[in-house]
Coordinates of C-alpha atoms and ligand atoms in Angstrom, one line a residue:
M1 CA 81.2 97.7 105.4
K2 CA 82.6 95.5 102.9
I3 CA 84.6 96.7 100.1
E4 CA 85.9 95.2 96.9
V5 CA 89.6 95.8 95.4
T6 CA 90.4 95.3 92.1
P7 CA 93.6 95.5 90.5
T8 CA 95.7 98.8 89.3
E9 CA 97.8 99.3 86.6
N10 CA 100.8 101.9 88.3
I11 CA 100.3 104.5 90.3
N12 CA 101.5 108.3 89.7
A13 CA 100.2 111.1 92.2
E14 CA 101.0 113.7 94.8
I15 CA 99.3 113.5 97.7
T16 CA 99.5 115.2 101.1
L17 CA 98.4 113.0 104.5
P18 CA 96.5 113.3 107.7
G19 CA 98.5 114.8 110.4
D20 CA 100.4 111.7 112.5
K21 CA 98.3 109.7 115.0
S22 CA 101.3 109.1 118.0
I23 CA 101.6 113.5 117.8
S24 CA 97.7 114.6 117.7
H25 CA 97.4 112.5 120.9
R26 CA 100.0 114.4 122.7
A27 CA 99.5 117.6 121.4
L28 CA 96.1 117.5 123.2
I29 CA 96.9 116.1 126.1
I30 CA 100.2 118.5 126.6
G31 CA 98.7 121.3 125.0
S32 CA 95.5 121.0 127.9
L33 CA 98.3 120.2 130.3
A34 CA 99.7 124.0 129.7
E35 CA 98.8 127.1 130.3
G36 CA 97.6 129.4 127.5
E37 CA 96.3 128.5 123.8
T38 CA 97.7 126.0 122.1
K39 CA 96.6 125.7 118.2
I40 CA 97.1 122.2 116.6
H41 CA 97.4 122.5 112.7
N42 CA 96.8 119.2 110.4
F43 CA 95.4 117.5 113.2
L44 CA 94.2 114.0 112.6
S45 CA 90.4 113.8 113.3
S46 CA 89.6 110.3 113.8
E47 CA 88.1 107.9 115.8
D48 CA 91.4 107.1 118.2
T49 CA 92.2 110.7 118.8
L50 CA 88.9 112.2 118.9
S51 CA 88.5 109.4 121.7
T52 CA 91.4 111.4 123.6
L53 CA 89.9 114.7 123.2
N54 CA 86.4 113.7 124.3
I55 CA 88.6 111.8 127.6
L56 CA 90.7 115.5 128.6
N57 CA 87.3 117.7 127.9
S58 CA 85.3 115.0 130.6
I59 CA 88.0 115.9 132.9
G60 CA 87.4 119.9 132.5
A61 CA 89.9 120.3 129.4
S62 CA 88.4 123.1 127.0
I63 CA 89.2 121.4 123.3
K64 CA 87.6 123.0 120.3
Q65 CA 87.7 121.7 116.8
I66 CA 87.2 124.7 114.4
S67 CA 87.5 122.9 111.3
E68 CA 88.3 119.6 109.9
D69 CA 91.9 119.4 110.9
E70 CA 92.4 122.7 113.1
V71 CA 92.0 122.2 117.1
I72 CA 92.4 125.3 119.5
V73 CA 93.0 124.1 123.1
E74 CA 92.6 126.5 125.8
G75 CA 95.2 125.1 128.2
K76 CA 94.3 125.7 131.8
G77 CA 97.7 124.0 133.5
K78 CA 98.3 120.8 134.7
D79 CA 96.4 121.3 138.3
N80 CA 92.5 122.5 137.0
F81 CA 91.7 119.0 136.0
I82 CA 87.8 117.9 137.5
E83 CA 86.6 114.8 138.4
P84 CA 84.7 113.3 135.6
S85 CA 81.2 112.6 136.1
N86 CA 80.9 109.2 134.2
V87 CA 83.4 105.9 132.7
L88 CA 86.2 107.8 130.1
N89 CA 86.5 105.5 127.3
A90 CA 89.0 105.1 125.0
K91 CA 87.1 102.7 122.7
N92 CA 89.7 101.2 120.7
S93 CA 92.6 103.6 121.1
G94 CA 95.5 101.8 123.7
T95 CA 97.6 105.5 123.3
T96 CA 94.6 107.2 124.7
M97 CA 93.8 105.0 127.2
R98 CA 97.5 104.2 128.4
L99 CA 98.7 108.4 128.1
M100 CA 95.7 109.3 130.2
M101 CA 96.3 106.6 133.1
G102 CA 99.7 108.8 133.3
V103 CA 97.6 112.0 133.5
L104 CA 94.9 110.6 135.6
S105 CA 97.2 108.8 138.4
A106 CA 98.4 112.6 139.2
Q107 CA 95.0 114.1 139.8
N108 CA 93.4 114.5 143.2
F109 CA 90.2 112.5 142.6
Y110 CA 88.4 109.2 141.0
S111 CA 88.1 108.1 137.7
V112 CA 87.3 104.8 135.5
I113 CA 88.6 104.2 132.1
T114 CA 87.0 101.2 129.7
G115 CA 87.7 100.7 126.5
D116 CA 85.9 98.4 123.5
D117 CA 85.8 94.5 123.7
S118 CA 90.0 94.9 122.1
L119 CA 91.3 97.3 123.8
R120 CA 89.9 95.6 127.0
E121 CA 92.5 92.9 126.4
R122 CA 95.3 94.4 125.8
P123 CA 97.8 94.5 128.5
M124 CA 97.4 97.6 130.9
K125 CA 99.6 95.9 133.5
R126 CA 103.0 97.6 132.2
V127 CA 101.7 100.8 132.9
I128 CA 99.8 100.1 136.3
D129 CA 103.1 99.0 137.6
P130 CA 105.2 101.8 137.0
L131 CA 102.3 104.5 138.1
S132 CA 101.2 102.4 141.1
K133 CA 105.3 102.5 142.3
M134 CA 104.9 106.5 142.0
G135 CA 101.6 106.4 144.5
G136 CA 98.7 105.9 141.7
R137 CA 96.1 103.3 142.9
F138 CA 94.7 101.1 140.2
F139 CA 91.8 98.5 140.4
A140 CA 91.3 96.3 137.2
R141 CA 89.9 93.6 135.9
K142 CA 91.7 89.6 135.8
N143 CA 93.7 90.5 138.9
G144 CA 94.3 93.8 138.3
E145 CA 95.5 94.0 134.4
F146 CA 92.7 94.5 132.6
A147 CA 90.4 98.0 131.3
P148 CA 88.1 98.6 133.2
I149 CA 90.2 100.5 135.4
T150 CA 89.6 102.3 138.4
I151 CA 92.3 105.1 139.1
L152 CA 92.7 106.3 142.9
G153 CA 95.0 109.4 142.0
T154 CA 96.8 111.4 144.0
K155 CA 98.3 115.1 144.1
D156 CA 101.4 113.1 145.7
I157 CA 103.3 111.6 143.0
S158 CA 106.8 110.1 143.5
P159 CA 109.9 110.3 141.2
I160 CA 111.0 107.3 140.4
V161 CA 114.1 105.5 138.0
Y162 CA 112.5 102.8 136.2
K163 CA 113.6 100.0 133.5
T164 CA 110.8 99.5 131.0
P165 CA 110.1 95.3 130.8
V166 CA 109.0 96.3 127.0
A167 CA 110.1 98.9 124.7
S168 CA 107.3 100.4 124.4
A169 CA 106.3 104.5 123.7
Q170 CA 103.1 104.2 125.6
V171 CA 104.6 102.8 128.9
K172 CA 106.9 106.0 128.7
S173 CA 105.3 108.3 128.0
A174 CA 102.4 107.4 130.8
I175 CA 105.7 107.4 132.9
L176 CA 107.1 110.6 132.0
L177 CA 103.3 112.5 132.2
A178 CA 102.7 111.5 136.0
A179 CA 106.7 112.3 136.5
L180 CA 105.5 116.2 135.2
Y181 CA 103.3 116.3 138.7
A182 CA 106.3 115.0 140.8
K183 CA 108.6 116.6 142.9
G184 CA 112.3 116.0 141.8
E185 CA 113.9 113.5 138.9
T186 CA 112.4 110.9 136.8
Q187 CA 114.2 108.5 134.8
V188 CA 112.6 105.9 132.4
I189 CA 114.9 103.3 130.9
E190 CA 114.1 100.9 127.5
P191 CA 115.7 98.0 126.8
A192 CA 115.1 99.9 123.1
K193 CA 114.6 102.6 121.8
S194 CA 110.6 103.5 121.2
R195 CA 109.5 106.3 119.1
D196 CA 109.9 109.3 121.1
H197 CA 107.9 112.2 120.2
T198 CA 106.3 113.0 124.0
E199 CA 110.0 113.7 124.7
R200 CA 110.5 116.2 121.6
M201 CA 106.7 117.7 122.3
L202 CA 107.3 118.4 126.6
K203 CA 110.8 119.8 125.2
Y204 CA 108.9 122.2 122.8
F205 CA 106.0 122.9 125.1
G206 CA 108.9 124.3 128.0
A207 CA 109.7 120.9 129.8
D208 CA 113.5 120.1 131.8
I209 CA 114.0 116.9 129.6
T210 CA 117.0 114.9 128.1
Q211 CA 117.4 111.8 126.6
K212 CA 120.5 109.6 126.3
D213 CA 120.4 106.6 124.2
T214 CA 117.8 104.7 126.0
T215 CA 117.3 107.0 128.8
V216 CA 114.7 109.8 129.2
V217 CA 115.3 111.9 132.2
I218 CA 112.5 114.5 133.4
Q219 CA 112.4 116.8 136.2
G220 CA 109.0 117.7 137.9
L221 CA 107.4 120.7 136.6
T222 CA 108.4 124.0 139.1
K223 CA 105.9 126.3 136.9
N224 CA 103.4 124.9 134.0
L225 CA 104.4 124.3 130.4
E226 CA 103.3 127.3 128.1
G227 CA 100.9 126.9 124.9
R228 CA 102.5 127.0 122.0
E229 CA 101.3 127.1 117.7
F230 CA 102.0 123.1 116.8
F231 CA 101.9 121.8 113.6
V232 CA 101.5 118.1 112.8
P233 CA 103.3 116.3 109.9
G234 CA 101.7 113.8 107.9
D235 CA 101.9 110.2 109.7
L236 CA 105.1 107.8 108.2
S237 CA 102.7 104.8 109.0
S238 CA 99.6 105.9 107.1
A239 CA 102.2 107.0 104.0
S240 CA 103.5 103.4 104.4
F241 CA 100.2 102.3 102.9
F242 CA 101.6 104.0 99.4
I243 CA 104.7 104.2 99.5
V244 CA 104.6 99.7 99.9
A245 CA 101.7 100.3 96.6
A246 CA 104.3 102.2 94.5
L247 CA 106.9 100.4 95.2
I248 CA 105.0 96.7 94.1
T249 CA 103.2 98.3 91.7
K250 CA 105.4 98.3 87.7
N251 CA 105.9 101.8 86.4
S252 CA 104.8 104.0 89.7
T253 CA 106.0 107.0 90.7
L254 CA 104.5 108.8 94.2
L255 CA 105.9 112.0 95.9
I256 CA 104.3 112.1 99.5
K257 CA 104.3 115.4 101.2
N258 CA 105.3 117.1 104.6
V259 CA 105.7 113.4 106.5
G260 CA 106.7 113.1 109.8
I261 CA 110.6 111.7 109.5
N262 CA 111.0 111.3 113.1
P263 CA 114.2 108.8 113.3
T264 CA 112.0 106.8 116.2
R265 CA 109.4 106.1 113.0
T266 CA 111.8 106.2 109.8
G267 CA 112.3 102.3 110.4
I268 CA 110.1 101.1 108.0
L269 CA 111.7 103.7 105.2
S270 CA 115.0 101.9 106.3
V271 CA 113.8 97.8 105.7
L272 CA 112.4 98.9 102.6
K273 CA 116.0 100.5 101.7
M274 CA 117.3 97.5 102.7
M275 CA 115.2 95.8 100.7
G276 CA 116.1 97.3 97.8
A277 CA 113.0 100.5 97.4
D278 CA 113.9 103.5 95.9
I279 CA 112.5 106.2 98.5
K280 CA 114.2 109.5 98.5
I281 CA 113.5 111.8 101.0
I282 CA 113.7 115.7 99.6
N283 CA 112.7 119.1 101.5
E284 CA 114.0 118.3 105.1
K285 CA 113.2 120.7 107.7
T286 CA 112.1 120.5 111.4
L287 CA 109.2 121.2 112.7
N288 CA 108.1 122.2 116.4
N289 CA 110.9 120.0 117.3
E290 CA 109.7 117.0 114.9
P291 CA 111.5 116.3 111.3
V292 CA 109.9 116.7 108.6
G293 CA 110.1 116.0 104.9
D294 CA 108.8 115.2 101.3
L295 CA 109.4 111.5 100.2
L296 CA 109.4 110.5 96.5
V297 CA 109.2 106.8 96.2
K298 CA 109.4 104.9 92.7
S299 CA 108.7 101.1 92.1
S300 CA 111.1 98.5 92.7
S301 CA 112.4 95.3 92.4
L302 CA 112.5 94.1 96.4
K303 CA 114.2 91.5 98.3
G304 CA 114.1 89.8 101.2
V305 CA 115.3 90.5 104.9
E306 CA 115.7 89.1 107.9
I307 CA 114.3 91.8 110.8
K308 CA 114.4 91.7 114.4
G309 CA 115.9 93.5 117.7
E310 CA 116.0 97.1 118.2
M311 CA 114.4 97.3 114.9
I312 CA 111.1 95.9 116.0
P313 CA 110.3 98.8 118.0
L314 CA 111.2 101.4 114.9
I315 CA 108.8 99.5 112.7
I316 CA 105.7 98.2 114.9
D317 CA 103.0 100.0 113.2
E318 CA 104.3 99.1 110.1
I319 CA 104.6 95.3 109.9
P320 CA 102.1 94.6 108.5
I321 CA 102.2 96.4 105.6
L322 CA 105.5 95.1 105.2
A323 CA 104.3 91.7 105.1
I324 CA 102.7 92.8 101.8
A325 CA 106.0 93.9 100.5
A326 CA 107.8 90.8 101.6
T327 CA 105.1 89.1 99.0
Q328 CA 106.8 90.9 96.4
A329 CA 110.5 90.6 97.3
K330 CA 112.9 88.2 95.8
G331 CA 113.7 85.1 98.9
K332 CA 112.8 84.6 101.9
T333 CA 111.6 87.9 104.6
T334 CA 111.8 86.8 108.3
I335 CA 110.6 88.9 110.9
K336 CA 111.5 88.1 114.2
D337 CA 111.4 89.5 118.2
A338 CA 108.1 90.6 117.5
K339 CA 105.6 88.9 120.3
E340 CA 104.2 92.3 121.1
L341 CA 101.9 92.2 117.7
R342 CA 99.9 90.1 119.9
Y343 CA 99.0 92.1 122.1
K344 CA 97.8 94.7 119.6
E345 CA 94.7 96.0 118.1
T346 CA 94.2 92.5 116.9
D347 CA 96.7 89.3 117.2
R348 CA 98.4 90.7 114.1
I349 CA 101.1 87.4 113.6
R350 CA 97.9 85.1 113.7
A351 CA 96.0 87.9 111.5
I352 CA 98.8 88.7 108.7
T353 CA 99.1 84.8 108.9
R354 CA 95.6 83.9 108.4
E355 CA 94.6 86.4 105.9
L356 CA 98.0 86.0 104.0
K357 CA 97.1 82.1 103.2
K358 CA 93.7 82.5 102.1
L359 CA 95.5 85.0 99.4
G360 CA 97.6 82.3 98.1
I361 CA 101.0 83.4 99.9
D362 CA 103.5 80.4 101.7
I363 CA 103.6 82.1 105.1
L364 CA 105.1 80.5 107.9
E365 CA 103.9 81.8 112.1
K366 CA 105.7 82.0 114.8
E367 CA 105.4 82.9 118.2
D368 CA 107.2 86.0 117.7
G369 CA 107.2 86.9 113.9
F370 CA 106.7 84.9 110.9
D371 CA 108.5 83.5 107.7
I372 CA 107.2 84.7 104.1
I373 CA 108.4 83.3 100.6
G374 CA 108.8 85.8 98.7
N375 CA 108.2 86.6 94.7
Q376 CA 104.7 85.0 94.9
K377 CA 101.5 85.8 93.3
I378 CA 98.1 87.4 95.1
R379 CA 95.3 85.0 94.3
G380 CA 92.5 87.1 95.2
N381 CA 89.5 86.3 94.5
C382 CA 88.8 85.7 98.3
T383 CA 86.9 87.5 101.0
C384 CA 89.5 88.6 103.8
E385 CA 88.6 89.9 107.5
S386 CA 90.1 93.0 108.8
Y387 CA 89.9 91.7 112.5
N388 CA 88.4 95.3 113.1
D389 CA 91.9 96.4 112.8
H390 CA 92.9 99.5 110.9
R391 CA 96.2 98.4 109.7
I392 CA 95.0 94.8 108.6
A393 CA 92.3 96.4 106.8
M394 CA 94.7 99.0 104.7
S395 CA 97.6 96.1 104.3
L396 CA 94.8 94.1 102.7
A397 CA 93.7 96.6 100.6
I398 CA 97.1 97.4 99.1
A399 CA 97.4 93.7 98.5
G400 CA 94.3 93.8 96.3
L401 CA 96.3 96.6 93.9
I402 CA 98.2 93.2 92.5
A403 CA 96.2 90.9 93.0
D404 CA 95.1 88.5 90.3
N405 CA 91.5 88.4 91.1
P406 CA 89.7 91.3 93.1
I407 CA 89.9 90.8 96.8
E408 CA 86.7 91.6 99.0
I409 CA 87.8 93.5 102.5
D410 CA 85.1 92.7 105.1
N411 CA 84.5 95.2 108.2
F412 CA 86.9 97.8 106.2
E413 CA 85.1 100.8 108.4
C414 CA 87.8 100.1 111.1
V415 CA 90.1 102.3 108.9
N416 CA 88.2 105.3 110.7
I417 CA 90.3 104.3 113.8
S418 CA 93.5 106.1 112.3
F419 CA 92.8 107.1 108.9
P420 CA 89.5 108.1 107.9
E421 CA 90.4 109.8 104.2
F422 CA 92.2 106.4 103.4
T423 CA 89.7 105.5 101.0
E424 CA 89.5 108.8 99.4
I425 CA 93.4 108.7 98.6
F426 CA 93.3 105.5 97.8
E427 CA 91.2 105.9 94.9
K428 CA 92.6 109.0 94.1
I429 CA 96.1 107.4 93.4
R430 CA 94.3 104.7 91.2
S431 CA 92.8 106.7 89.2
I432 CA 95.2 109.6 88.3
Ligands
LIG1 C1 102.0 104.3 120.0 C2 103.2 103.4 119.6 C3 103.2 102.0 120.1 C4 102.3 102.0 118.7 C5 101.0 103.0 118.7 C6 101.1 104.2 118.8 C7 102.1 105.3 120.8 O1 103.0 101.4 120.9 O2 101.8 100.6 118.4 O3 100.0 102.6 117.6 O4 101.5 106.7 120.2 O5 102.6 105.9 121.4 P1 103.7 100.8 121.6 O6 104.6 102.1 122.0 O7 102.9 100.5 123.2 O8 104.4 99.5 121.2

């Protein structure tokens, strides 16, 4: 599907967003491992989260979607999964594949997991290595590093002390999920802090887990986790597209209600504030161990920044939309230490550089990031490519709001991976 985006004057709206993607995946998995009912409200029903739901049901979980955003998980406890009768397909979802590898490595059965063209080229050794040390056995394509992956699970999973080579919430979470089955204490030490939704949710469901700086300590379960009522906060990564839209269009005010503001995710708000953004967090509260608030955003004059090091994992999914903000900031914006972007749904450094160049922006590609010269006009009048990457597609749509001419974006349907309601909300904020 190709869309055309035309420029807009300003944005004045109040919106609420679908549930957080990372948290929705985890609520399905942890709810299925628990005993008793878990009712999930504001669940994100998107292609990625439905991959997790379908895989869990294929290994004997009982998950029913009772409305667009409500799901009931009849938790049977961690020891009641069954061998799947077919290959499991995580499609485009790295979170599904990596977190489920953690669960599958601790089952007494054989399973095979695969994904789409993009996911089959994403690195899996980072998960296979620690899970193999814990006792799981894996066979994978291209020297044991890429999906399809065969998993010979074991009920004899061992605890581990593991230093992850990259700060990755998916790797950390795979280890923590396997560690629930181990006897004794597992520690995961990261080079920098990544999002901690798994840790918070496991604690909320009754696990013995503590976090200090970049170390997580978890005890193997001696009794099952307990099902819980769960409200998924709005997705801050999805909110970021509209936050930047309001910042870079003139005379705009946007209120986004009930968004997750977990400190391991609010890097984007810190960076935008460093750039001079007028963003206020109001009505803060805590829901099922996750902080939530409303965001009030006003048009702002931005200035360039340099972002690197430990900040990168905290803004990893927001770098494409940050690049759009950088085109409108005074001075240069530099992103460094972000080589991980090359291993996402597409090589995002290459995709951002190519598409921004098409739009007439002065951007320099580096191995681990890019430099963008700010205060530039977005020329438009061209067809951009999404690379079937939802976050690239949505970032380009926001660029279209301030372009001199319309922009066409090819393969826009990939937004359904994380945000099926994007187009509806995008149209709504333009027309009020
Ligand atoms: C996610 C973690 C991040 C992020 C992805 C979702 C998660 O990946 O990019 O969109 O839900 O754990 P890494 O932690 O592997 O960098």
